[in-house]
Short mmCIF file of C-alpha atoms in Angstrom, two decimals:
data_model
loop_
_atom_site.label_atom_id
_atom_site.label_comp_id
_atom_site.label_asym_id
_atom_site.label_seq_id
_atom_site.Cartn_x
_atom_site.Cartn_y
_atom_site.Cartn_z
CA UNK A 1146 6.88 -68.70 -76.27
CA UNK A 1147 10.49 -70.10 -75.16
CA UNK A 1148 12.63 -67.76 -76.28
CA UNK A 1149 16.62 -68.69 -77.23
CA UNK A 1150 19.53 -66.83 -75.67
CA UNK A 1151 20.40 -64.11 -74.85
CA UNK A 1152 22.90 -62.83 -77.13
CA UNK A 1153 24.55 -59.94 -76.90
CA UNK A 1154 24.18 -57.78 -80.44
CA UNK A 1155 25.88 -54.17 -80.52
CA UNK A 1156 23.91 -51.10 -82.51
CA UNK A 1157 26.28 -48.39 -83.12
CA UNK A 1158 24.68 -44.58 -83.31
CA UNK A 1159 26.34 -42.86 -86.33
CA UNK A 1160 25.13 -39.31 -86.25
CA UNK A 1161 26.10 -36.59 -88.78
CA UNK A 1162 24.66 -33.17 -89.15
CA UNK A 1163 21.33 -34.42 -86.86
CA UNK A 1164 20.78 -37.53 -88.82
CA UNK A 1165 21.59 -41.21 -88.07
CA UNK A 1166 22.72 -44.03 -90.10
CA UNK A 1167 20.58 -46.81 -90.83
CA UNK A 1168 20.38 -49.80 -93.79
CA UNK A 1169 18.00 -52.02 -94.74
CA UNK A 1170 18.24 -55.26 -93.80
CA UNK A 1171 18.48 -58.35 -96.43
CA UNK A 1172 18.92 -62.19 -95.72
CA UNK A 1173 18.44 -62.74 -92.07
CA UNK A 1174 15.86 -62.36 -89.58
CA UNK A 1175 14.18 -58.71 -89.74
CA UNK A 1176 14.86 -58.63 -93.62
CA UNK A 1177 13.70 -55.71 -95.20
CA UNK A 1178 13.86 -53.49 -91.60
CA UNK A 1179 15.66 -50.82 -91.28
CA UNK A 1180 18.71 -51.12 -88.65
CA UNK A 1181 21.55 -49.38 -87.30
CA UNK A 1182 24.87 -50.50 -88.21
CA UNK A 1183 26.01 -52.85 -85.71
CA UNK A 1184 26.23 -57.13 -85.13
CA UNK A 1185 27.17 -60.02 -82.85
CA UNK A 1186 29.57 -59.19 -79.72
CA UNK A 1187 31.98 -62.35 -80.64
CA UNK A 1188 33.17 -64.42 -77.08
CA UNK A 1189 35.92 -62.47 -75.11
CA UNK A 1190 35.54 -59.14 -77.39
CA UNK A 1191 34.67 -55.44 -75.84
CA UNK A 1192 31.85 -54.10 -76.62
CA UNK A 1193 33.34 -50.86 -77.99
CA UNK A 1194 35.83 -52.96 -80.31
CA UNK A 1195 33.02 -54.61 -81.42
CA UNK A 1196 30.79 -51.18 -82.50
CA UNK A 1197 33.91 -50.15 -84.74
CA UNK A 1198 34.82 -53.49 -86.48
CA UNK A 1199 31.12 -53.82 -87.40
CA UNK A 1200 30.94 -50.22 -88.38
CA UNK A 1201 34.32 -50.81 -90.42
CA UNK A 1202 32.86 -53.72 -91.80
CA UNK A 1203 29.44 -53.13 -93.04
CA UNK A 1204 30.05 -49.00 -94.25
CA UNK A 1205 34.10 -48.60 -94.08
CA UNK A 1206 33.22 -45.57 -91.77
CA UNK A 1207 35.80 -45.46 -88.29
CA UNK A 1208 34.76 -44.74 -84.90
CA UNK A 1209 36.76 -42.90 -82.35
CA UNK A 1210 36.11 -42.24 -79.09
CA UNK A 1211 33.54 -44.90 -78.71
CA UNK A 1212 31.23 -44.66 -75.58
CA UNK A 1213 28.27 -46.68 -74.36
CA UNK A 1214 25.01 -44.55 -74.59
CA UNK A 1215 21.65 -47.09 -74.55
CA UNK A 1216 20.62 -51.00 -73.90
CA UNK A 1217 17.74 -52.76 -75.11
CA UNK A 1218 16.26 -55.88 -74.32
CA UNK A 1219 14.63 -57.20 -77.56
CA UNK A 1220 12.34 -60.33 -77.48
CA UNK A 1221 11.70 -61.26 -81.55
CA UNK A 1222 8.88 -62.98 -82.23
CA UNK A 1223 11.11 -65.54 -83.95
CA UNK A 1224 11.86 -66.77 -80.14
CA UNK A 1225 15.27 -65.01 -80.26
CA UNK A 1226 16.21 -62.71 -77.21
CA UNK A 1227 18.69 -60.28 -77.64
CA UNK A 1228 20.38 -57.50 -75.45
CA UNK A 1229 21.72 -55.02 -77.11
CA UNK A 1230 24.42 -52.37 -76.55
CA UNK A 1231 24.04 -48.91 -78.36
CA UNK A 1232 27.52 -47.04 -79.09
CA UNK A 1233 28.55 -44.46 -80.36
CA UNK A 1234 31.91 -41.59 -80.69
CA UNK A 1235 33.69 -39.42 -82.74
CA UNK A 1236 33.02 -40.30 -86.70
CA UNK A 1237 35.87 -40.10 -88.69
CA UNK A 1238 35.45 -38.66 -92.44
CA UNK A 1239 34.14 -40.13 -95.70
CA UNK A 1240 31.02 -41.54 -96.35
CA UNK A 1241 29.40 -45.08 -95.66
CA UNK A 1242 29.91 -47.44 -98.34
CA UNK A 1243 27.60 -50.46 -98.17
CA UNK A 1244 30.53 -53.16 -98.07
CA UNK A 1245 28.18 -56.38 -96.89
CA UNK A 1246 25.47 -56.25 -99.84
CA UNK A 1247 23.68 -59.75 -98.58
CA UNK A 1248 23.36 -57.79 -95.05
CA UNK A 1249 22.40 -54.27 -96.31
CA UNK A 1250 20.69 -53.07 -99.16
CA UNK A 1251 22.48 -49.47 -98.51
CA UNK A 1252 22.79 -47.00 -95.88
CA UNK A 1253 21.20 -43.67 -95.74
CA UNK A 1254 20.79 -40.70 -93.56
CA UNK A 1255 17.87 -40.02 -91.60
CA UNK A 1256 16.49 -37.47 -89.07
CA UNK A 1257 15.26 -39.44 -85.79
CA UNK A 1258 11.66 -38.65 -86.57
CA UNK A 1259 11.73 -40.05 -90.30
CA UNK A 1260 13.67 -43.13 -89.72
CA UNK A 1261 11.47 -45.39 -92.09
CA UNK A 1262 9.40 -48.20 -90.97
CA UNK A 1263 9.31 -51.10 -90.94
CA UNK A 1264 12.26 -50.97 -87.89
CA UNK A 1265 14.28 -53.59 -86.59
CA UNK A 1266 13.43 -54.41 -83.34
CA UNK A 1267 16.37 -53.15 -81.65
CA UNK A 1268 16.43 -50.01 -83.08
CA UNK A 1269 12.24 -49.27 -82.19
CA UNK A 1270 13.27 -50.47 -78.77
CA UNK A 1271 16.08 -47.76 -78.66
CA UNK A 1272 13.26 -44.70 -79.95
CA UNK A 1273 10.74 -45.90 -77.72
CA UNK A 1274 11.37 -48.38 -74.95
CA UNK A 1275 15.54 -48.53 -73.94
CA UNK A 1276 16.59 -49.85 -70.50
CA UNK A 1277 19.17 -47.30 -70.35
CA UNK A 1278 19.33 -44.14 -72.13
CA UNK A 1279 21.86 -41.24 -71.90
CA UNK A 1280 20.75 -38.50 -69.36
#
């Protein structure tokens, strides 16, 4: 398979009481999975910007303190090749509203061992096979 790419897409880890944050996806590749927040890193942007303006975008939810804690390398079996950044920080209060409703069907909290299948690829690459992982 000839894969395009890479890109560079950015997952950001929203933890909160022992759960994590994921949505299900709607109207692009991986529809239906179940994903972390997260999205493209646009040309000349920091990662770390990036995690909180998708995070602002898709749930209204702000990130302090944002630090780099995973990478995966995900080859889709649409061809596309992706490397992906995990972030995460500080989570400031409220709770996630799901502002992009073509992207996300709605966010929900989840322990790490009940996060739902199907998973995006990213995010079953970050459980089970990351390139980097916090120590």
């Amino acid at each position: 398979m000839i894969f395009s790419g890479p890109k560079v897409g950015v997952g950001v880890v929203v933890e909160r009481q022992g759960r994590v944050l994921v949505g299900q996806r709607r109207g692009s590749h991986g529809q239906g999975h179940w994903a972390l927040p997260g999205g493209h890193l646009e040309a000349g942007e920091c990662p770390l910007a990036c995690a909180q303006r998708e995070l602002a975008e898709e749930t209204g939810l702000q990130l302090d303190e944002p630090r780099l804690v995973a990478v995966s390398n995900d080859l889709y079996p649409e061809g596309l090749h992706y490397l992906t950044l995990f972030v995460t920080g500080t989570l400031g209060e409220g709770e996630p509203r799901c502002l992009e409703p073509q992207k996300c069907a709605g966010w929900h909290w989840f322990e790490w061992d009940q996060i739902p299948e199907p998973r995006f690829l990213s995010l079953d690459n970050l459980l089970h096979r990351p390139l980097l992982k916090p120590r």
